[in-house]
Amino acid sequence: MKVVNLKQAILQAWKERWSDYQWAINMKKFFPKGATWDILNLAEALLEQAMIGPSPNPLILSYLKYAISSQMVSYSSVLTAISKFDDFSRDLCVQALLDIMDMFCDRLSCHGKAEECIGLCRALLSALHWLLRCTAASAERLQEGLEAGTPAAGEKQLSMCLGCLKKTLSSTKNRALLHIAKLEEASSWTAIEHSLLKLGEILANLSNPELRSLAEHCGTLIRSIPMMLSVHSEQLNKTGFPTVHALVLLEGTMNLTGETQPLVEQLMMVKRMQHIPTPLFVLEIWKACLVGLIESPEGTEELKWTAFTFLKIPQVLVKLKKFSHGDKDFTEDVNCAFEFLLKLTPLLDKADQRCNCDFTDFLLQECRKQGLLSEASVNNLMAKRAADREHAPQQKSGENANIQPNPGLILRAEPTVTNILKTMDADHSKSPEGLLGVLGHMLSGKSLDLLLAAAAATGKLKSFARKFINLNEFTTHGSEESTKSASVRALLFDISFLMLCHVAQTYGSEVILSESSTGAEVPFFETWIQTCMPEEGKILNPDHPCFRPDSTKVESLVALLNNSSEMKLVQMNWHEACLSISAAILEILNAWENGVLAFESIQKITDNIKGKVCSLAVCAVAWLVAHVRMLGLDEREKSLQMIRQLAGPLYSENTLQFYNERVVIMSSILEHMCADVLQQTATQIKFPSTGMDTMPYWNLLPPKRPIKEVLTDIFAKVLEKGWVDSRSIHIFDTLLHMGGVYWFCNNLIKELLKETRKEHTLRAVELLYSVFCLDMQQVTLVLLGHILPGLLTDSSKWHSLMDPPGTALAKLAVWCALSSYSSHKGQASSRQKKRHREDIEDYISLFPLDDMQPSKLMRLLSSNEDDANILSSPADRSMSSSLSASQLHTVNMRDPLNRVLANLFLLISSILGSRTAGPHTQFVQWFMEECVDCLEQGSRGSILQFMPFTTVSELVKVSAMSSPKVVLAITDLSLPLGRQVAAKAIAAL
């Protein structure tokens, strides 16, 4: 018999009462070629015929069950067919459909094309909607039945509906498919949310507690679907977090002037990556501040730390509060952190002793001002600390009674900075004497360092410096002026010059240099500091044109210095004198060397140079330092003697105002300038002492020891201690300067791979990450672009990637990659800008731009494989095998970091597809696991966007990675292609 269509075939089978397998055999005879049963809509046709009467047709239903079991029809076509039935009044039909769903709802799968897998996601979504509607209808029927006194039937159907819902939603795989469907069809998801609300209202009146709790459980599961990726358990088994500690110490020691936003982002990144609970996170920040303050060297460093703790960190916490969205909760967390802090009595006692005050009191008041703590919390915490302090070791009363505590001074200095900035805005020509009075007051005692520290911590140092540059520029020229006004102008020039030099040496010259605006005239001081001032890592040429001004000016300056009894001030162009002094000193040195001038004349000249304005002496020594570097051992004596002469103060009645205060600053500037040269020439010069160590972190490396030994030693000490201190940070920084990024990173990774104890390797990772923050961008490029590919492609090194060091390295690599990637869109911090950039290697040749040139990395890979086709260069593989989300987002591949990440993921993809398994395959698994662990919900543009789409199907074959959540986490679900790849991988699990 020739069958015209599907409906006729089904009717004939029913009339002739075929058994299910007979029906299947005959169907295949009727429809021999081409079209699949899904295209013919077999599932829908069977259901339509089965549901014609008031009760379902059991024979036709048996055909459908057979078709499902023998996979004639796909799960998605059955689910779609079921969800089209909407006559919920026919109980038996509904129950039959629920039975069919019950057959397979917890073992859905699809091994077809990506489009078919997305089809399964959509079908499951419509089936979920159908189930919710069906449940609501059953619940309404039950209510009616209760009123009519026949509850049993309605209750049975409702419990069937809820049972089917629970069975469907309990499978993580199904929830993952629904997660993808929600992103595919946002409107359908909205309909599901509405149905869920409606169902909740109906079930609220339900008297059966079992059914009600089952319904609530199903509702919770549905609501959890959009949040599948954001659930992270926090670490509750640890109390110390060395990474946070070291990051805060690093900022406080080396980057007080840095903006708060990058620090906040970096701290939040660490909090997320290490799953740190907020109270312990805030506690660790305060602990680091206390330790930094207690161990800071006396003087400027101590003031910097005080400003950092009391002015900058509260601002950081205010921004962290915005990050955490819940105001109430965050203040509770800060309160909780202080409760923990109060238990660290010895640490607080030590801080009280160091600051000569009740440290906690100042800190709590500051937090209350910023809205980080409520009044009640502050009072409660203060009372607890006051009770504790009664038992603290008492200091001798007379010893520190007259010393004002630094926290109080710093907090008072902050508004003063604002007032000084306002004063500096006024017209300088109107009341120069008044301005001089303000500046003179700033020079006394430690006022200047206090004000600078307060300005640095509150982000005002740049505008502070700008104002002083403008003042300095204003005082360079003098027109018709009296002796008095000339001396005021000389003093304003001198004080502003010395202050700016001091700022540059204490906080780095970036603070002073303006953003280069084309066309604008560069002020004298900026020109001088860029070309003439010796700094660490900057070598000056003493014969540079900047040291060789107009010869007539030089001659008149030499004559002035040599002949007059003291420096003239009226109508003196100070900037010209500063620029001419270097050439003048050369003339004078030559005359002295050749016996034309005696030592007495030299003394008189140096007295003239430093007698009125100290800035001339600073400019002279700046050139002498550059000059001494170029001389042979036996030629240096007279130049060094001249530096000695210029460094000491002049004991004379005839000096200008504030001479002693100016000399103190001058000595500190000269000491910084000469430090390197004096060390190289093994000379000692006695600078007038201020009673403090002006260069606490200078010259920390032990002499005559190889720097590699120093590096391994300091790392071993830090690892043993479990945290990094300020001194170690400075040593690491010096070693990074000396050895370069590759040397530094490579040797520290070797140390990490030597560790064999699990707890040690984890601690090492936390500490290494914080040490790498000295220059995270460059370290990441080296680590991901050189060191990891080297380890992964060289089989002789695979043994070093075993657990635990291998797991630790994977964790470290992911942390570095995530940090660099999230921050490289922002600006490099001033600390990192200062470092001399080295060319690690030309990333363009290492990782070529287009897929047509085989990259060096891929050639490396193919040379290590027996089967070169698997790991061949991208040129030999189809473009699609390296297609990744980043290409669809059109990420700039000229950026070295993007390039390195893309190539690392290509390497990972080829290792997973390779026939050789080993520790390197295991390493790749750990790397991917850590990526998943650190991801935030919906973070489009994370490092995983560089992973080729083809890697997903390879990864799922690794047992530890074959979970639906992992697939959702590693694919970019914001892209249709990403959703298809995810659906295909999950449906096949």
mmCIF file of C-alpha atoms in Angstrom, residues 624-625 627-637 639-641 643-644 674-685 698:
data_model
loop_
_atom_site.group_PDB
_atom_site.id
_atom_site.type_symbol
_atom_site.label_atom_id
_atom_site.label_comp_id
_atom_site.label_asym_id
_atom_site.label_seq_id
_atom_site.Cartn_x
_atom_site.Cartn_y
_atom_site.Cartn_z
ATOM 1 C CA LEU A 624 79.766 68.178 39.313
ATOM 2 C CA VAL A 625 78.148 64.766 39.947
ATOM 3 C CA HIS A 627 81.366 65.449 35.670
ATOM 4 C CA VAL A 628 82.938 63.190 38.348
ATOM 5 C CA ARG A 629 81.406 60.088 36.739
ATOM 6 C CA MET A 630 83.437 60.801 33.589
ATOM 7 C CA LEU A 631 86.793 61.341 35.301
ATOM 8 C CA GLY A 632 89.552 58.831 35.996
ATOM 9 C CA LEU A 633 90.348 57.790 39.553
ATOM 10 C CA ASP A 634 93.233 60.241 39.952
ATOM 11 C CA GLU A 635 91.402 63.210 38.369
ATOM 12 C CA ARG A 636 88.480 63.354 40.799
ATOM 13 C CA GLU A 637 90.045 64.905 43.868
ATOM 14 C CA SER A 639 85.827 68.060 41.863
ATOM 15 C CA LEU A 640 84.952 66.055 45.001
ATOM 16 C CA GLN A 641 86.579 68.703 47.184
ATOM 17 C CA ILE A 643 81.276 69.265 46.238
ATOM 18 C CA ARG A 644 82.480 69.124 49.871
ATOM 19 C CA CYS A 674 75.670 62.475 45.389
ATOM 20 C CA ALA A 675 74.790 59.068 46.878
ATOM 21 C CA ASP A 676 75.580 57.013 43.762
ATOM 22 C CA VAL A 677 78.761 58.857 42.866
ATOM 23 C CA LEU A 678 80.112 58.751 46.419
ATOM 24 C CA GLN A 679 79.498 55.027 46.572
ATOM 25 C CA GLN A 680 81.244 54.469 43.220
ATOM 26 C CA THR A 681 84.240 56.616 44.158
ATOM 27 C CA ALA A 682 84.349 55.335 47.769
ATOM 28 C CA THR A 683 84.334 58.929 49.025
ATOM 29 C CA GLN A 684 82.723 60.241 52.157
ATOM 30 C CA ILE A 685 81.227 63.685 52.475
ATOM 31 C CA TRP A 698 69.134 53.225 49.714
#
